[in-house]
mmCIF file of C-alpha atoms in Angstrom:
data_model
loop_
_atom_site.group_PDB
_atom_site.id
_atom_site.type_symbol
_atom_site.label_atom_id
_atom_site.label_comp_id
_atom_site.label_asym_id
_atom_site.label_seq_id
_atom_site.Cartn_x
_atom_site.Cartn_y
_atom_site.Cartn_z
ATOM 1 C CA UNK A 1 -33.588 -9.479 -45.708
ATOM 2 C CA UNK A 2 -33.594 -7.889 -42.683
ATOM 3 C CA UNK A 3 -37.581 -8.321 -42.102
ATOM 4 C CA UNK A 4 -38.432 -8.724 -38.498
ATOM 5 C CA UNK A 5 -41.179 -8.066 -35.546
ATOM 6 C CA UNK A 6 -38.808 -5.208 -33.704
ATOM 7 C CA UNK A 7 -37.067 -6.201 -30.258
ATOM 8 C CA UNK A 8 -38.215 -4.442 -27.369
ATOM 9 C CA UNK A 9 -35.054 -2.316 -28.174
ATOM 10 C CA UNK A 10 -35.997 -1.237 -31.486
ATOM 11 C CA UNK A 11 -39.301 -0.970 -30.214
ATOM 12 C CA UNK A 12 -38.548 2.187 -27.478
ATOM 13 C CA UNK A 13 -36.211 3.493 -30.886
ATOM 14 C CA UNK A 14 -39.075 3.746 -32.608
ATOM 15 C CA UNK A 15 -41.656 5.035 -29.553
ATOM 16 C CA UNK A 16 -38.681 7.988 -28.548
ATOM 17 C CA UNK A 17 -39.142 8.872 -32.765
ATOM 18 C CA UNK A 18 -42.807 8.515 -33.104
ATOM 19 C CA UNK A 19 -43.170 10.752 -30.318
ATOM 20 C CA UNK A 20 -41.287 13.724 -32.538
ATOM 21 C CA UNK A 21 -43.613 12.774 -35.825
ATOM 22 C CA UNK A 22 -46.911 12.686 -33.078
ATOM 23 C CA UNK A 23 -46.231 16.524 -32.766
ATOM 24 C CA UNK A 24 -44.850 17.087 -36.529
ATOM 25 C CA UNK A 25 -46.734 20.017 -38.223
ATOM 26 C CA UNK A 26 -49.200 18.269 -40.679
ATOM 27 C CA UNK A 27 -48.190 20.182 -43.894
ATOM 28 C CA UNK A 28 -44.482 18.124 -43.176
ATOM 29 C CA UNK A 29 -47.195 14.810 -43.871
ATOM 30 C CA UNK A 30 -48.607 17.058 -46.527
ATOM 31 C CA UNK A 31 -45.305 17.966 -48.362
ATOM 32 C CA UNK A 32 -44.394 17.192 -52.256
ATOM 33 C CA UNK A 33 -43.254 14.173 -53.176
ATOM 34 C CA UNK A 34 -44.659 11.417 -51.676
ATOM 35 C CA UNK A 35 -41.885 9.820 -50.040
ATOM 36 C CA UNK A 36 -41.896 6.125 -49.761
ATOM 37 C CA UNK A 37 -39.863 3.945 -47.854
ATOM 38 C CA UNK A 38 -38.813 0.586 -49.139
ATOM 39 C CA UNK A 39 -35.951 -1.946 -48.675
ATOM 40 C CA UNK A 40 -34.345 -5.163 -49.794
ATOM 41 C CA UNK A 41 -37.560 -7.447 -49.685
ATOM 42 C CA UNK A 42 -37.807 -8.864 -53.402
ATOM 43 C CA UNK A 43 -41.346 -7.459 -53.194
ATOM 44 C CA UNK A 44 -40.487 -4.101 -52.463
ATOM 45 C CA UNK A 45 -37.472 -3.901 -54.610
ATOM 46 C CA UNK A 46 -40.339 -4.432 -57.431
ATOM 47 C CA UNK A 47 -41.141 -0.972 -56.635
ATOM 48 C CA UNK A 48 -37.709 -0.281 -58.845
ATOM 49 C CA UNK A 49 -39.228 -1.141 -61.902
ATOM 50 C CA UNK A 50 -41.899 1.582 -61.925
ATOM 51 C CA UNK A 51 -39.157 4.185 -60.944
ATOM 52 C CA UNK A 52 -36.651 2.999 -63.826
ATOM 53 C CA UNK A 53 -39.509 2.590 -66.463
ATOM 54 C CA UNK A 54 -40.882 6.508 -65.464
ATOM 55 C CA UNK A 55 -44.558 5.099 -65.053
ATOM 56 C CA UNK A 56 -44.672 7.198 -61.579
ATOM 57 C CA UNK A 57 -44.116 10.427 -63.581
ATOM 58 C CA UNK A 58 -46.068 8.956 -66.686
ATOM 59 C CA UNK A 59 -49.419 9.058 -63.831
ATOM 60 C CA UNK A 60 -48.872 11.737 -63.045
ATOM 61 C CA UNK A 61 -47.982 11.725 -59.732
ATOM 62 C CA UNK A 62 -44.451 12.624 -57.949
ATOM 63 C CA UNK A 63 -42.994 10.423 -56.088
ATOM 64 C CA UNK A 64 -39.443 9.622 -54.368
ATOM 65 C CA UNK A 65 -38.765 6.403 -53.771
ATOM 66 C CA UNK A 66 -36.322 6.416 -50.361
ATOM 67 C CA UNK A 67 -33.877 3.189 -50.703
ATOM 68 C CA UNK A 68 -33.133 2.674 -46.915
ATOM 69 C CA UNK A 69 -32.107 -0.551 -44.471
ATOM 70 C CA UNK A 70 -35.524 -2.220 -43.430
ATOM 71 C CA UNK A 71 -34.865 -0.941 -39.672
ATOM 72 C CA UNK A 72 -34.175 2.462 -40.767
ATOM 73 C CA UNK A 73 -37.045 3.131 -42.955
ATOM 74 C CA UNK A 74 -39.336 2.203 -40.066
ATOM 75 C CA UNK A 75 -37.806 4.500 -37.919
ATOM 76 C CA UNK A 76 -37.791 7.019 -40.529
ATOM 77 C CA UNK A 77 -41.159 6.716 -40.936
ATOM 78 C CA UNK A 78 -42.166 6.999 -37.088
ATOM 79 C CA UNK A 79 -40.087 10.311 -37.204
ATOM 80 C CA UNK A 80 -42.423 12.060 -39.838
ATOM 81 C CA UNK A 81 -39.436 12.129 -42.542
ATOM 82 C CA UNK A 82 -41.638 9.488 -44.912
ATOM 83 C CA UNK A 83 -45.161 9.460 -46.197
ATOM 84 C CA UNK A 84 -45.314 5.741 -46.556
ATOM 85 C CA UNK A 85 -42.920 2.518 -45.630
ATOM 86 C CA UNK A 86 -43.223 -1.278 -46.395
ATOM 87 C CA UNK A 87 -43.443 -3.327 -43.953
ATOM 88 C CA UNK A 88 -44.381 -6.255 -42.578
ATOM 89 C CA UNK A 89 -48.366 -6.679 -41.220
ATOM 90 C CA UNK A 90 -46.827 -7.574 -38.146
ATOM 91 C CA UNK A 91 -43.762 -4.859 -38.028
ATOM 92 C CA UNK A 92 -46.923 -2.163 -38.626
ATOM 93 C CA UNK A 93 -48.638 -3.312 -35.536
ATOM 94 C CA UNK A 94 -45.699 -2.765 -33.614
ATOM 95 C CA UNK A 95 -44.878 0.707 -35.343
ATOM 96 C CA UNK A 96 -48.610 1.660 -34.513
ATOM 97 C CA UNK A 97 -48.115 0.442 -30.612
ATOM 98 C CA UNK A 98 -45.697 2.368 -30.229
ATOM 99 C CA UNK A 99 -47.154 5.746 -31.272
ATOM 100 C CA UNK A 100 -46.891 5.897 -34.855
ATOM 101 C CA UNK A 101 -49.815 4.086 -36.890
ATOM 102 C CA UNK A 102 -50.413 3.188 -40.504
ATOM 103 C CA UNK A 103 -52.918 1.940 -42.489
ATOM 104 C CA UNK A 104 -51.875 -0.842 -45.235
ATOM 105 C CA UNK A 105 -53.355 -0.417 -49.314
ATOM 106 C CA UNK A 106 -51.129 -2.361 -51.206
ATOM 107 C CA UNK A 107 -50.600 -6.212 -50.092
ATOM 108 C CA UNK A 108 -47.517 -6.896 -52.277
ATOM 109 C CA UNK A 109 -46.908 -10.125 -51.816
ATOM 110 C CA UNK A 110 -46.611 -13.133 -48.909
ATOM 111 C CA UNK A 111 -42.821 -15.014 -48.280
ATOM 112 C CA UNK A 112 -43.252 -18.051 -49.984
ATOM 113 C CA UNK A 113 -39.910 -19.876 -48.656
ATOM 114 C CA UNK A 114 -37.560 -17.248 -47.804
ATOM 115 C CA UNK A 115 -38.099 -17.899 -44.222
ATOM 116 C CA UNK A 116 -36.662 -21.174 -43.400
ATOM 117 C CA UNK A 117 -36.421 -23.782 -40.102
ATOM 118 C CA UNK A 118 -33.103 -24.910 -40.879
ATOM 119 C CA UNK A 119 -31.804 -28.736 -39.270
ATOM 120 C CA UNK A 120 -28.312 -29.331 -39.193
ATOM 121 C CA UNK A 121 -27.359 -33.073 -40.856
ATOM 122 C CA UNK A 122 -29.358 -35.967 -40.338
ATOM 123 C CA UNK A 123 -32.660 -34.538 -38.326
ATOM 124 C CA UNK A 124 -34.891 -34.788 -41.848
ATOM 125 C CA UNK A 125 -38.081 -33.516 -40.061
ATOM 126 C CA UNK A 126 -40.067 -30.661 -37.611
ATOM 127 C CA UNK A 127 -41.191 -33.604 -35.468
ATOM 128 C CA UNK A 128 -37.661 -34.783 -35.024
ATOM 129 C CA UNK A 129 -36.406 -31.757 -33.326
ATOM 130 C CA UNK A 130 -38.474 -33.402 -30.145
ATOM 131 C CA UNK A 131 -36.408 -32.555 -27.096
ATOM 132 C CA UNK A 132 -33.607 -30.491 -29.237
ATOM 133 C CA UNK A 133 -32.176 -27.099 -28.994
ATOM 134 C CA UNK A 134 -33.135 -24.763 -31.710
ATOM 135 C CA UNK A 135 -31.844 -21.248 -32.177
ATOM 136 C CA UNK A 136 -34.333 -18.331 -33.293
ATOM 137 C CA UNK A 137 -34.910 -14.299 -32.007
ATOM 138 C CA UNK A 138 -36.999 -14.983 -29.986
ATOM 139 C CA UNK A 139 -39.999 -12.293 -30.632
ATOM 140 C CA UNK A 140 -39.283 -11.828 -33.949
ATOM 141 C CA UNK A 141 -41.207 -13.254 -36.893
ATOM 142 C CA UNK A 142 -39.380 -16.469 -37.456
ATOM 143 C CA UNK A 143 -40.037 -17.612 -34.067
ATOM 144 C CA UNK A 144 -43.661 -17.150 -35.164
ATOM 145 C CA UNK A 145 -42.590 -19.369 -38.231
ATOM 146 C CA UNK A 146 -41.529 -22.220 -35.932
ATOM 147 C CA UNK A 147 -44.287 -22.084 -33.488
ATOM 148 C CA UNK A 148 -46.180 -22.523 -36.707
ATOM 149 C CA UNK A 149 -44.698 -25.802 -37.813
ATOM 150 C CA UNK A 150 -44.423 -27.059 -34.466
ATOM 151 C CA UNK A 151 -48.091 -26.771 -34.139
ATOM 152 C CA UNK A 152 -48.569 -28.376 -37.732
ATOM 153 C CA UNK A 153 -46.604 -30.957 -36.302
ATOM 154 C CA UNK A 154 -48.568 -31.763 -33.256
ATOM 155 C CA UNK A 155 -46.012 -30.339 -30.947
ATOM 156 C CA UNK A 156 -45.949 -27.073 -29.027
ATOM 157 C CA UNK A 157 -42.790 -25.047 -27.916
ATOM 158 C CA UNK A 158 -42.859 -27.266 -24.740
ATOM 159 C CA UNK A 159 -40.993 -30.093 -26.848
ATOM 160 C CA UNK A 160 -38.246 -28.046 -27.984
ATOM 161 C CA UNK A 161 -35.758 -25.669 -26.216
ATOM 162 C CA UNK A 162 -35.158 -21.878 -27.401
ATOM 163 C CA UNK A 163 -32.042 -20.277 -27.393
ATOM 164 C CA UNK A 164 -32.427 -16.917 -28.133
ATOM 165 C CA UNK A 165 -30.021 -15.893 -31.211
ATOM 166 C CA UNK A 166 -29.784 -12.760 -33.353
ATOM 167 C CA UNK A 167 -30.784 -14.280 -36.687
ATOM 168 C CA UNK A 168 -27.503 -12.498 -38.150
ATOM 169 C CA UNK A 169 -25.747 -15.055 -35.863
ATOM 170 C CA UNK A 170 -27.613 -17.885 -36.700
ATOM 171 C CA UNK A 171 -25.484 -19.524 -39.415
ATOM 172 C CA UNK A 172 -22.710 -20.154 -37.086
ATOM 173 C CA UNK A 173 -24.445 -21.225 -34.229
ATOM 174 C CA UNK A 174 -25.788 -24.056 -36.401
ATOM 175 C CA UNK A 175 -22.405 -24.434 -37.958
ATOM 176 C CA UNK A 176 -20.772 -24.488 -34.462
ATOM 177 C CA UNK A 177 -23.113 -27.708 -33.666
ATOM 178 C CA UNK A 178 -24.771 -25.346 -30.407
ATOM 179 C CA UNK A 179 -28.076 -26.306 -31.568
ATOM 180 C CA UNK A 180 -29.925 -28.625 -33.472
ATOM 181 C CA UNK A 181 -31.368 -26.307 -35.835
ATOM 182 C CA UNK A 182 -32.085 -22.393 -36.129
ATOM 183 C CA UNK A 183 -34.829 -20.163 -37.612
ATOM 184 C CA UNK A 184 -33.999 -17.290 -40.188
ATOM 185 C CA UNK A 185 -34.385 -15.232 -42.964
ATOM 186 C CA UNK A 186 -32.844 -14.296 -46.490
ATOM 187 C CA UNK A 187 -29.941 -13.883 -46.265
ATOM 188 C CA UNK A 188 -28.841 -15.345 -43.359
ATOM 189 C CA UNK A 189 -31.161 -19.076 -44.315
ATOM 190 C CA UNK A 190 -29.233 -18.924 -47.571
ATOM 191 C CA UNK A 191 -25.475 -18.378 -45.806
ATOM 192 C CA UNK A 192 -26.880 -21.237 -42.940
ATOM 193 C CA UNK A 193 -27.019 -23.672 -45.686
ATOM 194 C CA UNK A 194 -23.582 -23.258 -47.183
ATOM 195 C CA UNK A 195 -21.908 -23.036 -43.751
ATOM 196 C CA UNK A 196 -23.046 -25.885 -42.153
ATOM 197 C CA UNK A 197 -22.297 -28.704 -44.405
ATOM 198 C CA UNK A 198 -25.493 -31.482 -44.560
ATOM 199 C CA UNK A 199 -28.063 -28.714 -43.658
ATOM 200 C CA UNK A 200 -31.282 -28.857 -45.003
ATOM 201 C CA UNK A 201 -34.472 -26.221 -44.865
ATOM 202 C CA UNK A 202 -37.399 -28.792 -42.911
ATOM 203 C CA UNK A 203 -40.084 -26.022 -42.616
ATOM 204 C CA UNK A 204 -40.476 -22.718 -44.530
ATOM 205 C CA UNK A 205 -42.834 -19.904 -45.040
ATOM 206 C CA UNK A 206 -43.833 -21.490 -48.322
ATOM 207 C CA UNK A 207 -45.503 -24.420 -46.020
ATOM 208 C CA UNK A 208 -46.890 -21.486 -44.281
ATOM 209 C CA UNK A 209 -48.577 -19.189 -47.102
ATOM 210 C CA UNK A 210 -49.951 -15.887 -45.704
ATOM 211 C CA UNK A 211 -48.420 -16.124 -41.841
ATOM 212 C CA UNK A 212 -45.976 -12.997 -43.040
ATOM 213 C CA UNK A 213 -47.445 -10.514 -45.858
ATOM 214 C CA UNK A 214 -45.674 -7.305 -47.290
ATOM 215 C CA UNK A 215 -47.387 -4.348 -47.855
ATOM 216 C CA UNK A 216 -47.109 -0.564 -48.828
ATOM 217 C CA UNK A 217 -47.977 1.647 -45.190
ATOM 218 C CA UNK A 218 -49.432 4.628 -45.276
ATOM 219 C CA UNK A 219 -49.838 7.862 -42.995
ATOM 220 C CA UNK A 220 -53.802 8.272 -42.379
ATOM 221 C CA UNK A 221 -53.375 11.913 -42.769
ATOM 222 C CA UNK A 222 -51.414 11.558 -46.140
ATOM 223 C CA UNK A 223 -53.865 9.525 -47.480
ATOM 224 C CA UNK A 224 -56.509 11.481 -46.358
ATOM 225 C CA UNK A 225 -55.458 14.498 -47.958
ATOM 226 C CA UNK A 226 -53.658 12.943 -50.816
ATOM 227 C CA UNK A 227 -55.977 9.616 -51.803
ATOM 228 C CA UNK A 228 -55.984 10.684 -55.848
ATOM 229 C CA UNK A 229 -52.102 10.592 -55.752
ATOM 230 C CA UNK A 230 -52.044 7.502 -53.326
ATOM 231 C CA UNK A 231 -54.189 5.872 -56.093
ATOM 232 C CA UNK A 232 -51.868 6.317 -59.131
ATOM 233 C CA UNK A 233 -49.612 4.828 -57.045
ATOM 234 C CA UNK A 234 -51.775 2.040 -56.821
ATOM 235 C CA UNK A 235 -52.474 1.928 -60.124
ATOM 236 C CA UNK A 236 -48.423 1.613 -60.873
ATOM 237 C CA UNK A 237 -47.914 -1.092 -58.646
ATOM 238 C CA UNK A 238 -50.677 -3.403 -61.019
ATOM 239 C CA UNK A 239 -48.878 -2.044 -63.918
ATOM 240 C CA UNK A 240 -45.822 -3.328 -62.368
ATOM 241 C CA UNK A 241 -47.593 -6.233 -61.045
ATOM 242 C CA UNK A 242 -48.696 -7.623 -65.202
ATOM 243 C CA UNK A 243 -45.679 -6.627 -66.152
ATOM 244 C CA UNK A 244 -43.563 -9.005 -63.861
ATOM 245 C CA UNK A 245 -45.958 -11.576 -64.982
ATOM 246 C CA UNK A 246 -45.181 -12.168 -67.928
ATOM 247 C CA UNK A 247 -42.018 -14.546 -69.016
ATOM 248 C CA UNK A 248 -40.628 -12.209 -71.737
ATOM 249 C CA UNK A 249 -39.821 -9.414 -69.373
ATOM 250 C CA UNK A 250 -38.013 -11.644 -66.775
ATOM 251 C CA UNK A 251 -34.381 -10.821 -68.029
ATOM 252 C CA UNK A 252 -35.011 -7.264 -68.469
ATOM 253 C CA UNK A 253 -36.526 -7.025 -64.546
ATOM 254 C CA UNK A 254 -34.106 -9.018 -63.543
ATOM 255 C CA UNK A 255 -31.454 -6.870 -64.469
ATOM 256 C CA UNK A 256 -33.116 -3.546 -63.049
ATOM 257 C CA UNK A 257 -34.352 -5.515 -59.412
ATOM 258 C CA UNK A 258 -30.716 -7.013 -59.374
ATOM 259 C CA UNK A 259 -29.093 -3.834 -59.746
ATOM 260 C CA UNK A 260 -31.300 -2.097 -57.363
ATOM 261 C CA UNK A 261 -29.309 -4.291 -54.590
ATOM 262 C CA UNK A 262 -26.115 -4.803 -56.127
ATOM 263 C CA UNK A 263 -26.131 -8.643 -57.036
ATOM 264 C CA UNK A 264 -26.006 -10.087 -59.990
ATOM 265 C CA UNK A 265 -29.171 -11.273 -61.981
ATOM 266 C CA UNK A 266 -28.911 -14.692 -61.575
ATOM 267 C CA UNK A 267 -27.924 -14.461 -58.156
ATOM 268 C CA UNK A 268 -30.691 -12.062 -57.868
ATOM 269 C CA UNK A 269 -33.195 -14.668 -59.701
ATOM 270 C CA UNK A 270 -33.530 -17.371 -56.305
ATOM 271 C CA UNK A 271 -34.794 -14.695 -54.375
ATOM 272 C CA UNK A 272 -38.050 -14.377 -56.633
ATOM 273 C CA UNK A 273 -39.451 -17.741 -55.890
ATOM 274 C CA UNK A 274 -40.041 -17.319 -52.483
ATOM 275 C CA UNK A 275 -41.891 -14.521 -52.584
ATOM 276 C CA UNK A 276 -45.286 -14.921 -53.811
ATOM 277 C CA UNK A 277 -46.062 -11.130 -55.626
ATOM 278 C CA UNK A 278 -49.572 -11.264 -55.740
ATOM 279 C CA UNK A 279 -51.802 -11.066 -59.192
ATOM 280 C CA UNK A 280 -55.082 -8.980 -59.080
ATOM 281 C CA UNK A 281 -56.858 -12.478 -58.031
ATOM 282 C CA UNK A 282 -54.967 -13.258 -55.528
ATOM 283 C CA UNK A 283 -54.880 -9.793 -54.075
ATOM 284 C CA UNK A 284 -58.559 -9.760 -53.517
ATOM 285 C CA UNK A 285 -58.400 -13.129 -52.323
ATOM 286 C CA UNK A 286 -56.441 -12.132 -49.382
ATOM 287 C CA UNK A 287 -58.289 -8.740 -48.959
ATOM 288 C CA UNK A 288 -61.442 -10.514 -48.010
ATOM 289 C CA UNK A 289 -61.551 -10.486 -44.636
ATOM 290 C CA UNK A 290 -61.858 -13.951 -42.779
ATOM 291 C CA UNK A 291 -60.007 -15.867 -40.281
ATOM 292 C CA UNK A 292 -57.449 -18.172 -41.955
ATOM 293 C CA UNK A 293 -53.531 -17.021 -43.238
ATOM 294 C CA UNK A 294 -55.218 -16.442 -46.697
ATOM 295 C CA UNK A 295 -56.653 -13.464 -45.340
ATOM 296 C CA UNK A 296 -54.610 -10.306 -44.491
ATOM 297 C CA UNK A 297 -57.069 -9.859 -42.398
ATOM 298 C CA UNK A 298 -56.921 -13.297 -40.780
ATOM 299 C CA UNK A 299 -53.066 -13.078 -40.626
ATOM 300 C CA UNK A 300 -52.588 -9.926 -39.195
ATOM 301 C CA UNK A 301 -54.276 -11.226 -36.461
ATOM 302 C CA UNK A 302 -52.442 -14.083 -35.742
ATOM 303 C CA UNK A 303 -49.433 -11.844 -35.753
ATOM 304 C CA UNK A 304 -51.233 -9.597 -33.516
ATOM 305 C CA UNK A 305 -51.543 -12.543 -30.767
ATOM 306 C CA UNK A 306 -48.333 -13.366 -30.701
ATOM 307 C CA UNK A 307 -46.917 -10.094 -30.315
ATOM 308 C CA UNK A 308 -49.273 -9.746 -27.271
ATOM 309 C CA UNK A 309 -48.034 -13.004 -26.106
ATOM 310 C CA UNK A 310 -44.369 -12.342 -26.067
ATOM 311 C CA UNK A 311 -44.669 -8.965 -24.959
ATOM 312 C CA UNK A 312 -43.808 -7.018 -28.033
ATOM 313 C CA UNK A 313 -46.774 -4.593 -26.635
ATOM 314 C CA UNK A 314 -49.245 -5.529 -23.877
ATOM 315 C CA UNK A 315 -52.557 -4.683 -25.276
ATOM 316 C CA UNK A 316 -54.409 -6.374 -28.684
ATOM 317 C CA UNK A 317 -53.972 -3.900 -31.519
ATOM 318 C CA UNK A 318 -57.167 -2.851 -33.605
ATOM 319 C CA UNK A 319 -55.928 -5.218 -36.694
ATOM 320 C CA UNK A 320 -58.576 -3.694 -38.912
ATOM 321 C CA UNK A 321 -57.613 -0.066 -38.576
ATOM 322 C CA UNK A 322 -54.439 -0.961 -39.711
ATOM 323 C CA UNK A 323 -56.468 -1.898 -43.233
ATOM 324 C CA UNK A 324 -57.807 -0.374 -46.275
ATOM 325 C CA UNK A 325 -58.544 -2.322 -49.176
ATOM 326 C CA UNK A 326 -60.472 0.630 -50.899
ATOM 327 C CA UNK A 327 -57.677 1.695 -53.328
ATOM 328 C CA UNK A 328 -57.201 -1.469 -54.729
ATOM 329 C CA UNK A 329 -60.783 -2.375 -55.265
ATOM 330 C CA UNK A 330 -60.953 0.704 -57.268
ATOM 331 C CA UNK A 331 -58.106 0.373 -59.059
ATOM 332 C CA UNK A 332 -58.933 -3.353 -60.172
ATOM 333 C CA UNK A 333 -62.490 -2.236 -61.199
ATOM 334 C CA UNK A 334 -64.334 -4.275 -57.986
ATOM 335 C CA UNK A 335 -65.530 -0.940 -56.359
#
């Protein structure tokens, strides 16, 4: 899953792009079908069972769902060519810094263990990487995943050393022995594990709930103009939301969320339990705004520090702008 906090690279990509979209004619915004953006994340690819069942077209509302690399369909959407993308809270801050803001109304879900701290053979534990090398993008958001559960740990980055790795690298720099243990995401965590014999995950997102949510981004202008069609949208996502939950419709999603990526259903299968699609519940539990990771609120700004910190962007982003509940309250009867 290529879900990350964009280098400084990516980051003047997408600033060169947003500046084309700043000056992009508003009917382009405007235009028929809402076109979404979305990417391998298992709680995006969820998306795929509203467009295979026809419930989109059954509300009454036209949409095109865009299948597109994670990268690309952030860059698409800074260039005006999409109405909405998913993305990471933290990958929308930096999308907004660099000229091209969003505003967040459907929290899909949080990674619940896809993101792993992986130790190569016999270190067992966070607070035995003490004095060891570990390899992570540094920047990105599984560096903020081991900062995380160094600090859980009573350590700080001071105890370990960095080398800076692309995460698609990562497997065989563990394998190779370089370091003592790297930091990535599915699939790379998943290919670290089988290539490096004795490997074992010591600290994951699931220890971590709510340091990396997934959402559905929208353009302020679209959603201005278009907020009845944004909420059938809504409304589809629930629908696909109870529908997922319940055990008799696993094979059957399965086989469309599997196909939607080109694995096979039970290799597809894994990928659900760690990410944690969030029930109506849930979803309001995180929309209430308060400090802690259970908050999208909370999270978003702890994401927002550290992007500040590592120089991502220079200046603190206004989290809450980057917000809106409103659509979802409505749709699950609390407004």
């Amino acid at each position: 899953m290529l879900k990350f906090i964009l280098s400084k690279t990516k980051t003047l990509a997408v600033a060169a792009l947003a500046g084309v979209a700043f000056f992009a004619p508003a009917s382009q915004l405007a235009a028929a079908p809402l076109k979404i953006g979305y990417s391998d994340w298992p709680g995006w690819v969820a998306w795929e069972i509203g467009v295979k069942k026809g419930w989109f077209k059954e509300a009454g509302v036209d949409v095109e769902f865009v299948w597109m690399d994670y990268v690309k369909s952030m860059e698409a959407y800074a260039a005006g060519q999409l109405d909405a993308v998913c993305m990471t809270n933290g990958d929308a801050l930096v999308t907004g810094a660099t000229g091209k803001p969003s505003v967040g109304i459907v929290v899909n879900d949080f990674s619940n263990g896809n993101d792993m701290v992986i130790a190569k053979k016999g270190i067992d534990s966070v607070k035995a990487l003490k004095g060891q090398t570990i390899g992570v993008e540094v920047g990105f958001v599984d560096h903020l995943l081991l900062l995380k559960g160094l600090e859980l740990n009573g350590m700080t980055e001071k105890d370990v050393t960095l080398k800076n790795t692309p995460t698609n690298n990562t497997p065989q720099v563990l394998a190779s022995g370089e370091v003592a243990a790297i930091c990535a995401w599915q699939p790379n965590s998943g290919q670290a594990l089988k290539v490096a014999p004795g490997s074992k995950a010591i600290f994951t997102s699931k220890d971590a709930p709510g340091l990396i949510y997934d959402l559905l981004y929208v353009d302020a202008a679209s959603l201005k103009d278009k907020r009845a069609e944004w909420k059938k949208v809504v409304e589809v996502w629930y629908k696909i939301v109870a529908y997922m939950s319940e055990e008799k419709n696993l094979d059957e999603a399965l086989v469309i969320l599997a196909g939607r990526v080109g694995v096979t259903p039970a290799e597809y299968e894994p990928l659900l339990g760690g990410t944690m699609i969030l029930k109506p519940d849930a979803v309001l539990k995180a929309w209430t705004k308060g400090e802690g990771l259970d908050s999208v609120y909370g999270s978003t700004k702890v994401v927002d520090a550290f992007n500040v910190k590592y120089e991502v962007y220079k200046e603190p982003a206004k989290t809450e702008s980057y917000l809106d509940p409103s659509l979802t309250l409505e749709v699950l009867g609390k407004k």
